[in-house]
mmCIF file of C-alpha atoms in Angstrom:
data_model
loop_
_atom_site.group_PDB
_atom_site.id
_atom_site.type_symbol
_atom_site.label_atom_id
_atom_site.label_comp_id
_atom_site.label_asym_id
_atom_site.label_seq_id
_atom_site.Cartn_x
_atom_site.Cartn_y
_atom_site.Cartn_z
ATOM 1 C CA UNK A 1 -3.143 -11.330 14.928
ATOM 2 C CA UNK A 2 -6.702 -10.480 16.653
ATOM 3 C CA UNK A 3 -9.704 -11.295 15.673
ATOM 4 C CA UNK A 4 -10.686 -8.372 14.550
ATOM 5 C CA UNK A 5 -7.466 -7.313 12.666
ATOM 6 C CA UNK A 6 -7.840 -10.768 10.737
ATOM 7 C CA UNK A 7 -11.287 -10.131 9.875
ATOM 8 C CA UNK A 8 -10.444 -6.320 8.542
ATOM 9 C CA UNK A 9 -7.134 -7.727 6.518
ATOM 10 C CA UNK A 10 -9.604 -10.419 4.544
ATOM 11 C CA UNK A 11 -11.865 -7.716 4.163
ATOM 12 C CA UNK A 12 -9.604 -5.193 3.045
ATOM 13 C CA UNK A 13 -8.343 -8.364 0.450
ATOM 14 C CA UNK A 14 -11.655 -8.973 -1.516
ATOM 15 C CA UNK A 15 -12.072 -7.692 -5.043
ATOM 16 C CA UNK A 16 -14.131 -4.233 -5.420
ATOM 17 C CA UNK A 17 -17.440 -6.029 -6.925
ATOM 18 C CA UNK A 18 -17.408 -8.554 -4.034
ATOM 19 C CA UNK A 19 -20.277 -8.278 -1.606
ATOM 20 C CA UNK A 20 -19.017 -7.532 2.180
ATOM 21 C CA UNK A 21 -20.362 -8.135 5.272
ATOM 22 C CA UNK A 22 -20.752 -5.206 7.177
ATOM 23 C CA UNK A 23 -18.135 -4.789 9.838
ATOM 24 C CA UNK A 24 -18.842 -4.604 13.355
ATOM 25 C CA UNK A 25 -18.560 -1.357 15.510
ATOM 26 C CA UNK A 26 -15.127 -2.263 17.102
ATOM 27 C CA UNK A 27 -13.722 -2.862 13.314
ATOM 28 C CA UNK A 28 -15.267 0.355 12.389
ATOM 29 C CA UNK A 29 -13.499 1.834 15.270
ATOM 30 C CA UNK A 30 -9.816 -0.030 14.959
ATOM 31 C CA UNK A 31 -10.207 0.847 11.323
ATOM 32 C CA UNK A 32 -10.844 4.639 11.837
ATOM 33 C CA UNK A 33 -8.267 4.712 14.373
ATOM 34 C CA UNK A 34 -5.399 3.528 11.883
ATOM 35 C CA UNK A 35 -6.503 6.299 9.155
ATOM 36 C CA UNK A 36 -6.466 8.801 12.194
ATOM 37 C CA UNK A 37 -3.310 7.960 13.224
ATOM 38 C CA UNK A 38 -2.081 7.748 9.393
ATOM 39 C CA UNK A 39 -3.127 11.231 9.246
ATOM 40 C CA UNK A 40 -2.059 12.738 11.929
ATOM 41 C CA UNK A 41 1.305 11.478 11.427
ATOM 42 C CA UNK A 42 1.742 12.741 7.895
ATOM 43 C CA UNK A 43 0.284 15.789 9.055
ATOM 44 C CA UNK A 44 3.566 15.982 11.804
ATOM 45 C CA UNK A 45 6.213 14.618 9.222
ATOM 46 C CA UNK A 46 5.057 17.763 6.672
ATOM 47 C CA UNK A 47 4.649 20.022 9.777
ATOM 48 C CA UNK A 48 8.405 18.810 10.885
ATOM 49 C CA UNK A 49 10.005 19.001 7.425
ATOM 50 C CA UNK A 50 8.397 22.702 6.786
ATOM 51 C CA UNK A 51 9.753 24.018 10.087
ATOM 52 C CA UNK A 52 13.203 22.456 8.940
#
């Protein structure tokens, strides 16, 4: 696993209260990209199953 995903996973890990470091631009980036993705594909599987 990258860097980065590593870093985003133990981030993602830590209790609610915890204090984080703030992530870097290219975690911000990976990490927008995967809810964009998520999105867009739930957005096609309702889409599909509608036009079914």
């Amino acid at each position: 696993m990258s860097n980065a995903l590593y870093r985003v996973a133990l981030w993602l890990k830590q209790p609610a209260g915890a204090s984080r470091a703030p992530m870097h631009p290219a975690e911000q980036i990976l990490l927008g990209s995967i809810v964009g993705l998520a999105i867009c594909a739930l957005w096609v599987a309702i889409t599909w199953r509608a036009m079914q």
